[in-house]
C-alpha cells in the first residue's frame, strides 16, 4: 500500500532530489493567517507540510516555536482549528501531516482523531514524545485510517532503538540532527550524516533530517545524505519578525515564499556527502 | 492489588499510569539511569555511603513528635508528627537529592540540573552538589523566584546558578519544561535531578525509593511509641514525594488509612487550584501518564496555590494508581484552611511549618476529628516554614507598613486567619 508520503518521496527520488518539509504552527498569527502561510510555502516549493499543533508544554521546542505556539494558544486555537488547517492545506496536493505532542491526541481520543484527520485529508502524524512502547493504540488507529505515523530517532539512539523506531514508523523516519531543541543553528550537527547511515541500515523507509536547518546552504548539505530536509524555526521566525516589525500579511507571505523558494533551490543543489 | 513492591512494572507503569513519554533523544539517558540505579540499589558500597550521609549529614533519623497541645486543641485522635522539617536544609527533599547526586557521580557525570517551585528541592540539590563537588543549575519560574526570594539567595550562596524561567506560566511546570530542554542538549554530562515522584520512568520509582526512609522510620517509631500502627497517615501532595515516601511502607498495612492533601487554592469550584485528582483527569504531562489539570483540548491548565511547592498541575503516577485502587484517598485543602493550620501549629506546638506541610495538618485535623480520641494520626511534617514567613506575614497582616510591608488588601480580600 502506498501512502501519500510514499508517493511524494518516490516522485522526488525520480527527480533525483531530496524533498523539502516545511513546518508552521496552526493558529499563528491567526488560523487563517497560518493557512495562508502554509499555502504560500507550498507554492514556493515545499513538498510536505507539517502543521504544528500548539501545545502548552512544548519541551522539545526552542524559543521561536514556543513564542508562536504561545501566541496561537492565547489567540484561542483549538484542536478543531488544527484539523481545519489540515483540510485547507491538503487541498494544495502537498502531503500534510500534523506534528503534535501526544497529550492533545490522547485527550481528543486517538481513534476519533485518526478518523477526523483522515477525513480532513491529512497524510499522518509526527509524534515526538510518543515512544514505540506507548504507540500501540495510535499505530492501530493510524493504520485503520490510512495515516502514516512518523517517529523520531536521535544521535543518542542505540542501534537497537533505531531498529525499534524504524520498525513501527510509516512514511519516513525523522532523524534529529543534534541533541537539543528546535531552533536555527550556525551549523548542521555533524552527527546527522552518521545517524542517517545508521537508520538506513535498519530500514528502507526514507529518512528526513530536522533540527537546526535554516538556510539554503544547510538544506543543500543535508540533501546530500538524507531523503528529506525539515525546516521549522526559520520559517516561523519569518512570521514572528513580520509581526514584531508591524509588517502586513502580504509582506509576511512574501517572506515565507522567499525563504521556501531559497530552501527548495537548496535541496535541488544537493552537495554530495563526503565519503 | 496484592504486591505493592511489584509497582512499577518493568516498563515503568503503575497500572495504567507512569511510563515514558519523552523525546527519543532522552531514552538512552533514561535507560542508563535505570541500569545505574538498579545496580546501585543492591550495591552495598552505594547504600552504605547513602545511609552514612543520611545519618551524619542530613540528620536522620528525624524524630517523631507527640503533638500534645495540638491534639488537645483539635479534640480528636492523637496527632504524631514525623519531623522532616528537622532534616538538613529544612525538608524531606535532602533524602532524594543525596541519593541522586551520589548516583550522578557513579554515572561519571559532573553537572546536575534541577527544577524547583518553593525552592526547597533547589536548595537541597545545591547543598548536595556543594557537598559532592558537582556543578549545579536550578531552573525556577520567575514568579516563584519572587515569592521565594530567600531560597534563591540560599541556592546562590551554595554555589548554584539559579535561572529564572520566563516561558509559559513562569511557575514550576515551566521550570520543568526548561530543565528538560537543557537536559536533552547536555545529557552526556548532565543528570536531571527531578525533585518529586514524577516524570518518566525511572524517576517516580527512584525518588519514591529514596524517600521511603521517611515511612520506614516513622512506622518503627510509631510502633515503639504506641505499641501499634497508626490509624491514618496524612501528607500533603503536589508531585507527591513526601507523601509517597511516608505512605509506601504502610501500603501493605490494610488497617492504616493513607490520606493525601491536595492544594485547593481558592477552592476547586473556582477553577483556581492545584488539585490534580479532585479537579483533573488522566492524561500525559512531563513524561508520565497521570492525573493532571487540562482543558478539553489537552492543554495543561495553570495551577494556583499559595504554596509554591504544591503549585503544580500534575501528580506522581503512583498516587494516581493509589487513588484509582482506593488504597489511598485524597482530600482538598484550600489556601485559607492551610494558613489557619499553619498559625495553629505555630501557636500550639512552637513549630513553624512550611505552607506545603500546613496543607497536611489542615487535612489531618479533619481526619483526627472523624476518627476520635482512641485513634492515632501520623502527619508528615515535611518542611519548615522559614521560607514562608514573608507570605504568612502578608496573609495575616503582621507587617507594620513603615517596616516595608505592603498595605493590607482591602475589604474585598478573603477572610483571613
Short mmCIF file of N, CA, C and O in Angstrom, two decimals, chain A residues 163-242:
data_model
loop_
_atom_site.label_atom_id
_atom_site.label_comp_id
_atom_site.label_asym_id
_atom_site.label_seq_id
_atom_site.Cartn_x
_atom_site.Cartn_y
_atom_site.Cartn_z
N UNK A 163 16.30 0.43 15.35
CA UNK A 163 15.55 -0.67 14.71
C UNK A 163 14.11 -0.68 15.21
O UNK A 163 13.17 -0.88 14.44
N UNK A 164 13.94 -0.45 16.50
CA UNK A 164 12.60 -0.49 17.07
C UNK A 164 11.72 0.64 16.52
O UNK A 164 10.58 0.43 16.14
N UNK A 165 12.28 1.85 16.47
CA UNK A 165 11.53 3.00 15.96
C UNK A 165 11.24 2.82 14.47
O UNK A 165 10.11 3.01 14.01
N UNK A 166 12.28 2.44 13.72
CA UNK A 166 12.11 2.27 12.28
C UNK A 166 11.10 1.18 11.97
O UNK A 166 10.37 1.24 10.97
N UNK A 167 11.04 0.19 12.86
CA UNK A 167 10.13 -0.93 12.64
C UNK A 167 8.66 -0.54 12.72
O UNK A 167 7.81 -1.20 12.10
N UNK A 168 8.34 0.51 13.46
CA UNK A 168 6.93 0.89 13.58
C UNK A 168 6.60 2.14 12.75
O UNK A 168 5.44 2.45 12.54
N UNK A 169 7.64 2.86 12.28
CA UNK A 169 7.39 4.11 11.55
C UNK A 169 6.78 3.82 10.18
O UNK A 169 7.05 2.79 9.56
N UNK A 170 5.93 4.75 9.73
CA UNK A 170 5.38 4.69 8.38
C UNK A 170 5.56 6.07 7.76
O UNK A 170 5.40 7.08 8.45
N UNK A 171 5.87 6.09 6.45
CA UNK A 171 6.05 7.37 5.76
C UNK A 171 7.53 7.73 5.67
O UNK A 171 8.11 7.68 4.61
N UNK A 172 8.10 8.07 6.80
CA UNK A 172 9.55 8.28 6.86
C UNK A 172 10.00 8.23 8.32
O UNK A 172 9.17 8.19 9.23
N UNK A 173 11.30 8.20 8.51
CA UNK A 173 11.89 8.30 9.84
C UNK A 173 12.46 9.70 9.98
O UNK A 173 13.15 10.20 9.08
N UNK A 174 12.15 10.35 11.08
CA UNK A 174 12.61 11.72 11.35
C UNK A 174 13.88 11.62 12.19
O UNK A 174 13.85 11.17 13.33
N UNK A 175 15.00 11.99 11.57
CA UNK A 175 16.28 11.94 12.28
C UNK A 175 16.62 13.32 12.83
O UNK A 175 16.76 14.27 12.07
N UNK A 176 16.70 13.43 14.14
CA UNK A 176 17.08 14.70 14.76
C UNK A 176 18.58 14.90 14.56
O UNK A 176 19.37 14.02 14.90
N UNK A 177 18.95 16.04 13.98
CA UNK A 177 20.35 16.25 13.57
C UNK A 177 21.29 16.42 14.75
O UNK A 177 22.48 16.30 14.63
N UNK A 178 20.72 16.74 15.91
CA UNK A 178 21.58 17.04 17.06
C UNK A 178 20.81 16.76 18.35
O UNK A 178 19.61 16.50 18.32
N UNK A 179 21.53 16.82 19.45
CA UNK A 179 20.91 16.66 20.76
C UNK A 179 20.49 18.05 21.22
O UNK A 179 21.33 18.86 21.61
N UNK A 180 19.21 18.33 21.16
CA UNK A 180 18.76 19.66 21.59
C UNK A 180 17.34 19.91 21.12
O UNK A 180 16.67 19.01 20.60
N UNK A 181 16.90 21.15 21.32
CA UNK A 181 15.53 21.52 20.96
C UNK A 181 15.52 22.17 19.58
O UNK A 181 16.58 22.44 19.00
N UNK A 182 14.33 22.44 19.06
CA UNK A 182 14.21 23.07 17.75
C UNK A 182 14.80 24.47 17.78
O UNK A 182 14.81 25.14 18.81
N UNK A 183 15.28 24.91 16.63
CA UNK A 183 15.83 26.26 16.52
C UNK A 183 16.99 26.28 15.55
O UNK A 183 17.65 25.26 15.34
N UNK A 184 17.20 27.44 14.93
CA UNK A 184 18.28 27.57 13.95
C UNK A 184 19.64 27.39 14.62
O UNK A 184 19.82 27.75 15.78
N UNK A 185 20.58 26.80 13.91
CA UNK A 185 21.94 26.65 14.40
C UNK A 185 22.89 27.13 13.30
O UNK A 185 22.55 27.10 12.12
N UNK A 186 24.09 27.55 13.71
CA UNK A 186 25.07 28.01 12.73
C UNK A 186 25.47 26.87 11.79
O UNK A 186 25.67 27.07 10.61
N UNK A 187 25.54 25.68 12.33
CA UNK A 187 25.94 24.54 11.51
C UNK A 187 25.04 23.35 11.80
O UNK A 187 24.55 23.20 12.91
N UNK A 188 24.84 22.54 10.78
CA UNK A 188 24.07 21.31 10.98
C UNK A 188 24.95 20.34 11.78
O UNK A 188 26.14 20.21 11.51
N UNK A 189 24.35 19.69 12.73
CA UNK A 189 25.13 18.78 13.58
C UNK A 189 25.87 17.74 12.76
O UNK A 189 25.31 17.16 11.82
N UNK A 190 27.13 17.52 13.10
CA UNK A 190 27.91 16.58 12.31
C UNK A 190 27.46 15.13 12.55
O UNK A 190 27.84 14.23 11.82
N UNK A 191 26.65 14.97 13.61
CA UNK A 191 26.17 13.61 13.87
C UNK A 191 25.06 13.21 12.90
O UNK A 191 24.69 12.05 12.82
N UNK A 192 24.52 14.19 12.14
CA UNK A 192 23.35 13.92 11.32
C UNK A 192 23.63 12.86 10.26
O UNK A 192 22.85 11.92 10.09
N UNK A 193 24.74 13.02 9.53
CA UNK A 193 25.02 12.09 8.43
C UNK A 193 25.22 10.67 8.95
O UNK A 193 24.70 9.71 8.36
N UNK A 194 25.92 10.53 10.07
CA UNK A 194 26.15 9.18 10.56
C UNK A 194 24.86 8.58 11.12
O UNK A 194 24.63 7.38 11.01
N UNK A 195 23.99 9.44 11.68
CA UNK A 195 22.70 8.93 12.15
C UNK A 195 21.87 8.42 10.98
O UNK A 195 21.28 7.33 11.05
N UNK A 196 21.85 9.19 9.88
CA UNK A 196 21.10 8.75 8.70
C UNK A 196 21.62 7.40 8.21
O UNK A 196 20.85 6.49 7.89
N UNK A 197 22.93 7.26 8.20
CA UNK A 197 23.51 5.99 7.78
C UNK A 197 23.04 4.84 8.68
O UNK A 197 22.72 3.75 8.21
N UNK A 198 23.01 5.09 9.99
CA UNK A 198 22.57 4.04 10.92
C UNK A 198 21.11 3.71 10.72
O UNK A 198 20.70 2.56 10.85
N UNK A 199 20.28 4.73 10.38
CA UNK A 199 18.88 4.45 10.12
C UNK A 199 18.73 3.62 8.85
O UNK A 199 17.94 2.67 8.79
N UNK A 200 19.51 3.95 7.82
CA UNK A 200 19.42 3.21 6.55
C UNK A 200 19.77 1.74 6.73
O UNK A 200 19.27 0.88 6.01
N UNK A 201 20.63 1.47 7.72
CA UNK A 201 20.99 0.08 7.97
C UNK A 201 19.82 -0.69 8.58
O UNK A 201 19.80 -1.91 8.57
N UNK A 202 18.83 0.05 9.09
CA UNK A 202 17.72 -0.60 9.80
C UNK A 202 16.44 -0.63 8.99
O UNK A 202 15.52 -1.39 9.32
N UNK A 203 16.33 0.18 7.93
CA UNK A 203 15.05 0.27 7.22
C UNK A 203 15.24 0.76 5.80
O UNK A 203 16.24 1.42 5.48
N UNK A 204 14.26 0.45 4.97
CA UNK A 204 14.25 1.01 3.62
C UNK A 204 13.40 2.27 3.54
O UNK A 204 13.27 2.89 2.50
N UNK A 205 12.78 2.65 4.66
CA UNK A 205 11.98 3.88 4.70
C UNK A 205 12.86 5.09 4.39
O UNK A 205 14.04 5.10 4.74
N UNK A 206 12.28 6.14 3.78
CA UNK A 206 13.05 7.37 3.61
C UNK A 206 13.42 7.96 4.98
O UNK A 206 12.71 7.74 5.97
N UNK A 207 14.52 8.70 5.00
CA UNK A 207 14.97 9.35 6.23
C UNK A 207 15.03 10.86 5.99
O UNK A 207 15.67 11.31 5.03
N UNK A 208 14.33 11.61 6.83
CA UNK A 208 14.38 13.07 6.73
C UNK A 208 15.08 13.63 7.96
O UNK A 208 14.93 13.08 9.06
N UNK A 209 15.84 14.69 7.75
CA UNK A 209 16.63 15.27 8.85
C UNK A 209 16.06 16.63 9.26
O UNK A 209 15.80 17.47 8.40
N UNK A 210 15.87 16.80 10.54
CA UNK A 210 15.38 18.07 11.06
C UNK A 210 16.18 18.51 12.25
O UNK A 210 17.04 17.78 12.76
N UNK A 211 15.88 19.69 12.74
CA UNK A 211 16.52 20.42 13.86
C UNK A 211 17.75 21.17 13.36
O UNK A 211 18.73 20.57 12.93
N UNK A 212 17.66 22.47 13.42
CA UNK A 212 18.83 23.30 13.15
C UNK A 212 19.05 23.67 11.69
O UNK A 212 20.02 24.33 11.37
N UNK A 213 18.17 23.22 10.77
CA UNK A 213 18.36 23.55 9.36
C UNK A 213 17.59 24.83 9.06
O UNK A 213 16.37 24.88 9.24
N UNK A 214 18.27 25.87 8.61
CA UNK A 214 17.58 27.14 8.40
C UNK A 214 17.94 27.84 7.09
O UNK A 214 17.25 28.75 6.67
N UNK A 215 19.02 27.45 6.43
CA UNK A 215 19.45 28.15 5.22
C UNK A 215 19.50 27.21 4.02
O UNK A 215 19.52 25.98 4.17
N UNK A 216 19.54 27.82 2.82
CA UNK A 216 19.62 27.04 1.59
C UNK A 216 20.90 26.20 1.58
O UNK A 216 20.89 25.04 1.14
N UNK A 217 21.98 26.78 2.07
CA UNK A 217 23.25 26.04 2.07
C UNK A 217 23.16 24.81 2.98
O UNK A 217 23.63 23.72 2.63
N UNK A 218 22.52 25.00 4.15
CA UNK A 218 22.36 23.84 5.04
C UNK A 218 21.42 22.81 4.42
O UNK A 218 21.63 21.61 4.54
N UNK A 219 20.36 23.29 3.74
CA UNK A 219 19.44 22.37 3.07
C UNK A 219 20.18 21.56 2.02
O UNK A 219 19.98 20.34 1.90
N UNK A 220 21.04 22.22 1.26
CA UNK A 220 21.82 21.52 0.23
C UNK A 220 22.74 20.48 0.86
O UNK A 220 22.88 19.36 0.36
N UNK A 221 23.33 20.87 1.98
CA UNK A 221 24.24 19.95 2.67
C UNK A 221 23.48 18.69 3.13
O UNK A 221 23.91 17.56 2.89
N UNK A 222 22.33 18.91 3.79
CA UNK A 222 21.56 17.78 4.31
C UNK A 222 20.99 16.94 3.16
O UNK A 222 20.94 15.71 3.23
N UNK A 223 20.59 17.62 2.06
CA UNK A 223 20.04 16.89 0.92
C UNK A 223 21.07 15.95 0.31
O UNK A 223 20.73 15.01 -0.41
N UNK A 224 22.34 16.19 0.61
CA UNK A 224 23.40 15.32 0.11
C UNK A 224 23.39 13.94 0.74
O UNK A 224 23.96 13.00 0.19
N UNK A 225 22.75 13.80 1.88
CA UNK A 225 22.76 12.47 2.52
C UNK A 225 21.40 12.00 3.04
O UNK A 225 21.28 10.87 3.48
N UNK A 226 20.38 12.89 2.97
CA UNK A 226 19.07 12.49 3.50
C UNK A 226 18.01 12.58 2.41
O UNK A 226 18.17 13.31 1.44
N UNK A 227 16.91 11.86 2.59
CA UNK A 227 15.82 11.87 1.60
C UNK A 227 14.91 13.08 1.78
O UNK A 227 14.14 13.41 0.89
N UNK A 228 14.98 13.69 2.95
CA UNK A 228 14.14 14.86 3.20
C UNK A 228 14.84 15.84 4.10
O UNK A 228 15.67 15.45 4.94
N UNK A 229 14.54 17.11 3.92
CA UNK A 229 15.12 18.18 4.72
C UNK A 229 13.96 18.90 5.41
O UNK A 229 13.03 19.36 4.74
N UNK A 230 14.00 18.95 6.74
CA UNK A 230 12.89 19.53 7.50
C UNK A 230 13.30 20.89 8.05
O UNK A 230 14.32 21.01 8.73
N UNK A 231 12.49 21.91 7.75
CA UNK A 231 12.78 23.25 8.24
C UNK A 231 11.56 23.78 9.00
O UNK A 231 10.44 23.72 8.49
N UNK A 232 11.79 24.24 10.22
CA UNK A 232 10.69 24.75 11.03
C UNK A 232 10.94 26.15 11.54
O UNK A 232 10.40 27.13 11.03
N UNK A 233 11.83 26.27 12.53
CA UNK A 233 12.02 27.55 13.22
C UNK A 233 12.33 28.70 12.26
O UNK A 233 11.87 29.83 12.47
N UNK A 234 13.11 28.45 11.22
CA UNK A 234 13.48 29.54 10.30
C UNK A 234 12.23 30.11 9.64
O UNK A 234 12.11 31.33 9.46
N UNK A 235 11.29 29.24 9.27
CA UNK A 235 10.04 29.70 8.66
C UNK A 235 9.18 30.43 9.70
O UNK A 235 8.59 31.48 9.42
N UNK A 236 9.12 29.87 10.90
CA UNK A 236 8.31 30.50 11.95
C UNK A 236 8.86 31.89 12.27
O UNK A 236 8.10 32.84 12.48
N UNK A 237 10.18 32.00 12.24
CA UNK A 237 10.80 33.30 12.56
C UNK A 237 10.39 34.38 11.56
O UNK A 237 10.21 35.54 11.94
N UNK A 238 10.19 34.00 10.30
CA UNK A 238 9.74 34.97 9.31
C UNK A 238 8.41 35.58 9.74
O UNK A 238 8.20 36.80 9.68
N UNK A 239 7.51 34.71 10.23
CA UNK A 239 6.19 35.21 10.66
C UNK A 239 6.31 36.05 11.93
O UNK A 239 5.65 37.08 12.08
N UNK A 240 7.13 35.59 12.87
CA UNK A 240 7.32 36.35 14.12
C UNK A 240 7.91 37.72 13.84
O UNK A 240 7.46 38.73 14.38
N UNK A 241 8.93 37.75 12.98
CA UNK A 241 9.58 39.03 12.66
C UNK A 241 8.61 39.97 11.98
O UNK A 241 8.58 41.18 12.28
N UNK A 242 7.80 39.44 11.07
CA UNK A 242 6.84 40.28 10.35
C UNK A 242 5.87 40.92 11.35
O UNK A 242 5.55 42.11 11.25
#
